CSV table of C-alpha atoms in Angstrom, one decimal:
chain,number,residue,atom,x,y,z
A,1,MET,CA,121.8,117.7,128.7
A,2,ARG,CA,123.4,116.9,132.1
A,3,SER,CA,121.8,113.5,132.2
A,4,LEU,CA,123.1,112.8,128.7
A,5,ILE,CA,126.7,113.7,129.7
A,6,CYS,CA,126.5,111.6,132.8
A,7,LEU,CA,125.3,108.6,130.7
A,8,LEU,CA,128.2,109.0,128.4
A,9,VAL,CA,130.7,109.2,131.2
A,10,LEU,CA,129.5,105.9,132.5
A,11,ILE,CA,129.8,104.4,129.0
A,12,SER,CA,133.4,105.7,128.8
A,13,THR,CA,134.2,104.4,132.2
A,14,SER,CA,133.0,100.9,131.4
A,15,LEU,CA,135.1,100.9,128.2
A,16,HIS,CA,138.3,102.5,129.3
A,17,GLY,CA,138.3,102.9,133.1
A,18,GLN,CA,138.5,106.7,132.7
A,19,LYS,CA,136.0,108.6,134.8
A,20,SER,CA,136.8,112.1,133.5
A,21,LYS,CA,135.8,111.7,129.8
A,22,THR,CA,132.6,113.2,128.4
A,23,TYR,CA,131.3,113.0,124.9
A,24,THR,CA,129.0,114.7,122.5
A,25,LEU,CA,126.5,112.4,120.9
A,26,ARG,CA,125.2,112.4,117.4
A,27,THR,CA,122.4,110.2,116.0
A,28,ILE,CA,122.4,109.3,112.3
A,29,ALA,CA,119.2,107.6,111.1
A,30,PHE,CA,117.8,106.1,108.0
A,31,TYR,CA,114.1,105.4,107.2
A,32,ASN,CA,112.3,104.0,104.1
A,33,LEU,CA,109.1,105.9,104.3
A,34,GLU,CA,107.2,103.5,102.0
A,35,ASN,CA,105.5,105.6,99.3
A,36,LEU,CA,105.4,109.0,100.8
A,37,PHE,CA,103.5,110.6,97.9
A,38,ASP,CA,101.6,113.8,97.8
A,39,THR,CA,98.1,113.7,96.3
A,40,ARG,CA,98.9,115.5,93.1
A,41,ASN,CA,99.2,113.6,89.8
A,42,ASP,CA,102.7,114.2,88.3
A,43,THR,CA,102.3,113.6,84.6
A,44,LEU,CA,106.0,112.7,84.2
A,45,THR,CA,105.9,109.7,86.6
A,46,PHE,CA,103.7,106.7,87.4
A,47,ASP,CA,102.2,108.1,90.6
A,48,GLU,CA,98.5,107.8,89.7
A,49,ASP,CA,97.8,105.2,92.4
A,50,HIS,CA,98.5,107.9,95.0
A,51,THR,CA,95.9,110.4,94.0
A,52,PRO,CA,92.3,110.8,95.2
A,53,GLU,CA,91.0,109.0,92.2
A,54,GLY,CA,93.7,106.3,92.1
A,55,ARG,CA,94.0,102.8,93.5
A,56,TYR,CA,94.7,103.9,97.1
A,57,HIS,CA,92.2,106.8,97.0
A,58,TRP,CA,95.0,108.9,98.4
A,59,THR,CA,93.2,111.9,99.8
A,60,PRO,CA,94.7,115.0,101.5
A,61,GLU,CA,93.4,113.6,104.8
A,62,LEU,CA,95.3,110.3,104.4
A,63,TYR,CA,98.4,112.2,103.2
A,64,GLN,CA,98.4,114.3,106.4
A,65,LYS,CA,97.9,111.2,108.5
A,66,LYS,CA,101.0,109.7,106.8
A,67,ILE,CA,103.0,112.8,107.4
A,68,GLY,CA,102.0,112.7,111.1
A,69,ASN,CA,102.9,109.0,111.4
A,70,MET,CA,106.3,109.5,109.7
A,71,THR,CA,107.3,112.5,111.8
A,72,ARG,CA,106.3,110.7,115.0
A,73,VAL,CA,108.8,108.0,114.2
A,74,LEU,CA,111.5,110.3,113.0
A,75,SER,CA,111.3,112.4,116.1
A,76,GLN,CA,111.8,109.4,118.4
A,77,ILE,CA,114.6,107.5,116.8
A,78,GLY,CA,117.4,107.2,119.3
A,79,GLN,CA,115.6,109.5,121.7
A,80,ASN,CA,115.9,107.1,124.7
A,81,VAL,CA,119.6,107.9,124.7
A,82,SER,CA,120.0,111.3,123.0
A,83,GLU,CA,116.8,112.9,124.5
A,84,THR,CA,116.2,114.5,121.1
A,85,SER,CA,115.6,113.6,117.4
A,86,PRO,CA,118.4,112.5,115.1
A,87,ASP,CA,121.0,115.0,113.9
A,88,VAL,CA,121.0,113.6,110.3
A,89,ILE,CA,118.3,111.5,108.7
A,90,GLY,CA,118.6,109.7,105.4
A,91,LEU,CA,115.3,109.0,103.6
A,92,CYS,CA,114.0,107.0,100.7
A,93,GLU,CA,110.7,106.6,98.9
A,94,VAL,CA,109.9,110.3,99.1
A,95,GLU,CA,108.2,111.7,96.0
A,96,ASN,CA,109.5,115.3,95.9
A,97,ARG,CA,110.8,118.2,97.9
A,98,ARG,CA,107.2,119.2,98.8
A,99,VAL,CA,106.7,116.1,101.0
A,100,LEU,CA,110.1,116.8,102.7
A,101,GLU,CA,109.0,120.4,103.4
A,102,ASP,CA,105.8,119.0,104.9
A,103,LEU,CA,107.8,116.7,107.1
A,104,ILE,CA,110.0,119.3,108.6
A,105,ALA,CA,107.1,121.7,109.1
A,106,HIS,CA,105.1,119.2,111.1
A,107,PRO,CA,104.8,120.0,114.9
A,108,PHE,CA,106.8,116.8,115.7
A,109,LEU,CA,109.9,118.3,113.9
A,110,ARG,CA,109.2,122.0,113.4
A,111,ASP,CA,111.3,123.2,116.3
A,112,LYS,CA,114.3,121.1,115.3
A,113,ASP,CA,115.2,123.4,112.4
A,114,TYR,CA,116.0,120.7,109.8
A,115,GLY,CA,117.5,121.5,106.4
A,116,ILE,CA,116.9,119.5,103.3
A,117,VAL,CA,119.2,118.1,100.6
A,118,HIS,CA,117.2,116.6,97.7
A,119,PHE,CA,117.5,116.0,94.0
A,120,ASP,CA,114.8,114.6,91.7
A,121,SER,CA,115.8,111.1,90.5
A,122,PRO,CA,114.7,109.5,87.2
A,123,ASP,CA,112.9,106.6,88.9
A,124,MET,CA,109.8,105.6,87.0
A,125,ARG,CA,107.5,106.0,90.0
A,126,GLY,CA,109.1,109.3,90.9
A,127,ILE,CA,110.5,108.3,94.3
A,128,ASP,CA,113.8,109.8,95.5
A,129,VAL,CA,116.3,109.7,98.3
A,130,ALA,CA,117.0,112.7,100.5
A,131,LEU,CA,118.9,113.9,103.5
A,132,LEU,CA,117.5,115.9,106.5
A,133,TYR,CA,120.0,117.6,108.9
A,134,LYS,CA,119.8,119.7,111.9
A,135,LYS,CA,121.4,123.0,111.1
A,136,ALA,CA,122.9,123.2,114.5
A,137,SER,CA,124.6,119.8,114.1
A,138,PHE,CA,125.8,119.6,110.5
A,139,LEU,CA,126.8,122.2,108.0
A,140,PRO,CA,126.7,120.9,104.4
A,141,SER,CA,129.4,122.2,102.1
A,142,SER,CA,129.0,119.9,99.1
A,143,PHE,CA,126.2,117.8,97.6
A,144,LYS,CA,125.8,115.8,94.4
A,145,SER,CA,123.4,113.3,93.0
A,146,HIS,CA,125.1,110.3,91.2
A,147,ARG,CA,123.1,108.6,88.5
A,148,LEU,CA,122.9,104.8,88.5
A,149,LEU,CA,122.8,103.6,84.8
A,150,LEU,CA,121.0,100.2,84.4
A,151,PHE,CA,119.8,98.4,81.3
A,152,ASP,CA,117.6,95.4,80.8
A,153,ASP,CA,118.3,92.4,78.5
A,154,LEU,CA,117.0,94.3,75.5
A,155,GLY,CA,119.3,97.2,76.2
A,156,GLU,CA,116.5,99.4,77.4
A,157,ARG,CA,117.2,101.8,80.2
A,158,ILE,CA,116.0,100.9,83.7
A,159,TYR,CA,115.2,104.2,85.5
A,160,THR,CA,116.0,104.0,89.2
A,161,ARG,CA,117.1,106.1,92.1
A,162,ASP,CA,120.2,108.2,92.2
A,163,GLN,CA,122.8,108.0,95.0
A,164,LEU,CA,123.0,111.2,97.1
A,165,VAL,CA,126.3,112.4,98.5
A,166,VAL,CA,126.5,115.2,101.0
A,167,GLY,CA,129.7,116.4,102.6
A,168,GLY,CA,130.0,118.9,105.4
A,169,SER,CA,131.1,119.7,108.9
A,170,MET,CA,130.0,117.9,112.1
A,171,ASP,CA,131.7,118.7,115.4
A,172,GLN,CA,134.6,120.4,113.6
A,173,GLU,CA,135.3,117.4,111.4
A,174,GLU,CA,134.5,116.8,107.7
A,175,VAL,CA,132.0,114.0,107.2
A,176,HIS,CA,130.5,112.6,104.0
A,177,PHE,CA,127.1,110.9,103.9
A,178,ILE,CA,125.9,108.7,101.0
A,179,VAL,CA,122.1,107.9,100.9
A,180,ASN,CA,121.1,104.8,98.9
A,181,HIS,CA,118.0,103.1,97.7
A,182,TRP,CA,119.3,100.2,95.6
A,183,PRO,CA,117.3,98.3,92.9
A,184,SER,CA,114.6,96.0,94.2
A,185,ARG,CA,114.4,92.2,94.1
A,186,ARG,CA,111.5,92.3,91.7
A,187,GLY,CA,111.7,89.2,89.5
A,188,GLY,CA,113.7,87.3,92.1
A,189,ALA,CA,116.8,87.9,94.2
A,190,SER,CA,119.2,86.1,91.8
A,191,LYS,CA,117.8,87.6,88.6
A,192,SER,CA,117.9,91.2,90.0
A,193,GLN,CA,121.3,90.8,91.8
A,194,PRO,CA,123.4,92.3,88.9
A,195,ASN,CA,121.6,95.6,89.4
A,196,ARG,CA,122.5,95.7,93.0
A,197,ILE,CA,126.1,94.8,92.2
A,198,LYS,CA,126.2,97.8,89.9
A,199,ALA,CA,124.7,99.9,92.7
A,200,ALA,CA,127.5,98.7,95.0
A,201,LEU,CA,130.1,99.5,92.3
A,202,LEU,CA,128.8,103.0,92.0
A,203,ASN,CA,129.0,103.3,95.8
A,204,LYS,CA,132.6,102.1,95.7
A,205,ARG,CA,133.5,104.6,92.9
A,206,ILE,CA,132.0,107.4,95.0
A,207,ILE,CA,134.0,106.4,98.1
A,208,ASP,CA,137.2,106.0,96.1
A,209,SER,CA,136.8,109.4,94.5
A,210,ILE,CA,136.3,111.1,97.9
A,211,GLN,CA,139.3,109.3,99.4
A,212,GLU,CA,141.4,110.2,96.4
A,213,LEU,CA,140.9,113.9,97.3
A,214,ASP,CA,141.2,113.2,101.1
A,215,PRO,CA,142.6,109.8,102.2
A,216,ASP,CA,141.5,110.5,105.7
A,217,ALA,CA,137.9,111.3,104.8
A,218,LYS,CA,135.2,110.0,107.2
A,219,ILE,CA,132.4,108.4,105.1
A,220,ILE,CA,129.1,107.0,106.2
A,221,ALA,CA,126.8,105.2,103.7
A,222,MET,CA,123.3,104.3,104.6
A,223,GLY,CA,120.2,103.1,102.8
A,224,ASP,CA,117.7,100.5,101.8
A,225,LEU,CA,120.1,98.2,99.9
A,226,ASN,CA,117.6,95.4,99.1
A,227,ASP,CA,120.4,93.1,100.1
A,228,ASP,CA,121.4,91.6,103.4
A,229,PRO,CA,124.8,92.4,105.0
A,230,ILE,CA,126.2,89.0,103.9
A,231,ASP,CA,125.3,89.4,100.2
A,232,ASP,CA,127.9,89.7,97.5
A,233,SER,CA,127.2,93.4,96.8
A,234,LEU,CA,128.5,94.2,100.3
A,235,LYS,CA,130.9,91.4,101.1
A,236,SER,CA,132.6,91.1,97.6
A,237,ILE,CA,132.2,94.5,96.0
A,238,LEU,CA,132.4,96.9,99.0
A,239,LYS,CA,134.5,94.5,101.1
A,240,THR,CA,132.4,95.1,104.3
A,241,LYS,CA,133.4,93.5,107.5
A,242,GLY,CA,131.3,92.8,110.6
A,243,GLU,CA,134.2,92.8,113.1
A,244,ALA,CA,136.2,95.9,113.8
A,245,GLN,CA,139.4,93.8,114.3
A,246,GLN,CA,139.1,92.5,110.7
A,247,LEU,CA,139.3,96.0,109.1
A,248,ASP,CA,142.1,97.1,106.9
A,249,SER,CA,142.7,100.0,104.5
A,250,THR,CA,140.6,98.4,101.7
A,251,SER,CA,137.5,97.4,103.7
A,252,LEU,CA,134.5,99.1,105.3
A,253,TYR,CA,132.8,98.4,108.6
A,254,ASN,CA,129.2,97.2,108.6
A,255,PRO,CA,127.8,97.1,112.2
A,256,MET,CA,124.6,95.5,110.8
A,257,GLU,CA,126.3,92.3,109.9
A,258,LYS,CA,126.6,91.0,113.5
A,259,MET,CA,123.0,92.1,114.1
A,260,PHE,CA,121.8,90.1,111.0
A,261,ARG,CA,123.7,87.0,112.1
A,262,LYS,CA,121.8,87.2,115.4
A,263,GLY,CA,118.5,87.3,113.6
A,264,VAL,CA,117.7,91.0,113.7
A,265,GLY,CA,115.8,92.4,110.7
A,266,SER,CA,114.3,95.6,109.4
A,267,LEU,CA,111.6,94.1,107.2
A,268,ALA,CA,109.8,90.7,106.8
A,269,TYR,CA,108.5,88.9,103.8
A,270,GLN,CA,107.0,85.4,103.6
A,271,ASP,CA,108.0,84.6,107.2
A,272,LYS,CA,111.6,85.6,106.6
A,273,TRP,CA,113.3,88.6,108.1
A,274,SER,CA,115.8,90.6,106.1
A,275,LEU,CA,118.1,93.5,107.1
A,276,PHE,CA,118.1,95.6,104.0
A,277,ASP,CA,118.4,98.9,106.0
A,278,GLN,CA,122.0,99.3,106.7
A,279,PHE,CA,125.0,101.6,107.5
A,280,PHE,CA,128.6,101.0,106.5
A,281,MET,CA,131.5,103.3,107.0
A,282,THR,CA,135.2,103.9,106.6
A,283,PRO,CA,137.5,102.3,109.2
A,284,ASN,CA,138.7,105.6,110.6
A,285,LEU,CA,135.3,106.0,112.3
A,286,VAL,CA,135.9,102.8,114.2
A,287,ASN,CA,138.5,103.0,116.9
A,288,GLU,CA,138.6,101.6,120.4
A,289,ASN,CA,139.9,104.8,121.9
A,290,LYS,CA,137.1,106.9,120.3
A,291,GLU,CA,139.6,109.4,118.9
A,292,GLY,CA,137.8,112.1,117.0
A,293,LEU,CA,134.3,111.6,115.7
A,294,SER,CA,133.7,107.8,116.1
A,295,PHE,CA,131.1,105.1,115.8
A,296,TRP,CA,129.6,104.0,119.1
A,297,LYS,CA,126.8,101.6,118.3
A,298,ALA,CA,124.0,100.7,115.9
A,299,GLY,CA,120.4,99.7,116.2
A,300,ILE,CA,117.0,99.0,114.6
A,301,TYR,CA,114.2,101.2,116.0
A,302,SER,CA,111.2,98.9,116.3
A,303,PRO,CA,108.8,99.9,119.2
A,304,SER,CA,105.5,98.1,119.6
A,305,PHE,CA,103.5,100.9,117.9
A,306,LEU,CA,105.4,100.2,114.6
A,307,LYS,CA,104.5,96.5,114.6
A,308,THR,CA,101.4,94.7,113.5
A,309,SER,CA,99.7,93.6,116.7
A,310,LYS,CA,97.8,90.5,115.6
A,311,GLY,CA,97.0,88.1,112.8
A,312,LYS,CA,99.2,86.4,110.2
A,313,TYR,CA,101.6,89.3,110.2
A,314,LYS,CA,101.9,89.9,113.9
A,315,GLY,CA,105.3,91.5,114.7
A,316,TYR,CA,105.9,92.6,111.1
A,317,PRO,CA,106.2,96.4,110.4
A,318,LEU,CA,102.7,98.0,110.4
A,319,ARG,CA,102.2,99.4,106.9
A,320,THR,CA,100.1,102.2,105.6
A,321,HIS,CA,98.5,99.8,103.1
A,322,SER,CA,98.4,96.0,103.2
A,323,GLY,CA,96.9,93.9,100.5
A,324,GLY,CA,95.7,97.0,98.8
A,325,SER,CA,93.7,98.1,101.8
A,326,TYR,CA,94.4,101.1,104.0
A,327,THR,CA,95.7,100.1,107.5
A,328,GLY,CA,96.8,103.5,108.8
A,329,GLY,CA,100.2,102.3,109.7
A,330,TYR,CA,103.7,103.6,109.0
A,331,SER,CA,106.1,101.7,106.7
A,332,ASP,CA,107.0,98.2,105.6
A,333,HIS,CA,110.5,98.9,107.1
A,334,PHE,CA,111.8,99.7,110.5
A,335,PRO,CA,114.3,102.6,110.7
A,336,ALA,CA,118.0,102.0,111.3
A,337,TYR,CA,120.3,104.2,113.2
A,338,ILE,CA,123.9,104.7,114.5
A,339,PHE,CA,125.3,106.8,117.3
A,340,LEU,CA,128.5,108.8,116.8
A,341,VAL,CA,130.5,110.2,119.8
A,342,LYS,CA,133.3,112.7,120.1
A,343,GLU,CA,135.2,113.4,123.3
A,344,ILE,CA,134.7,116.9,124.8
A,345,VAL,CA,138.2,118.3,125.6
A,346,GLU,CA,138.0,121.0,128.2
């Protein structure tokens, strides 16, 4: 802990010229676990591919390997700075509560004492979003799953993931987290764009409703948005800004926008990098003086062991399956994270 505090003093000194300030540090992470299914056949969803008899021959041994791989990553996000695993973790592409319980019971995470917030979504494949939190870092006081209602051209319901909202206390302040997994680009980016616009509108309604009750609410949204930071769902609907000095009372700060413009990505497809895994937040988390719980910086966690080491897809995220074949990797996404800091007043 002493080395962490010293590091934060140096950061504070470089920003403000004040040698006496120390800060608590919180890591908030998001990770698309790419098809974290158990091996059981759920008769209410299309999960047959991930069973021992299914397309991927998904055996208990492969499932346990996947759990080990995922927890290895989760335990290390931000660790080079924080010296521990994240305080709060948003997840998507998890099948049910059982796989979440298997994650937090694994030796990589067991001693961290994570809690779970999860609701079953109506997604056709049965994949959900969820939130893990260290009980020593965050105390949830409210949680709700918001349904995203979508319909196709024939008026038939499109069943997709809910948006999870969790409010609670972190470092004596109220914070709200929104976990997203917006509709995919299946059928093409343009054709599917209206569905992500509707997802963004739902996000905006959630944020507006929280702020109506508490205008000073600190809100952090995260997720696999299946859109880049410069797409209309973010720029036009949510009014996200990539520069702190551009923020006003109607906009949201997206630290991933500058990263994207510099070529940083969290997933790759057909030789193009995208940054679908994002965080955006209310302006009251972004202040130069770091008053109260505040945003410090963001990143994409992409160590070499998460990357394909050779061949056509060298440098891409190393997946569990590729081209239908088992490759023993992790996910088709890299995790995203942000650091929050709060001054320790003695």
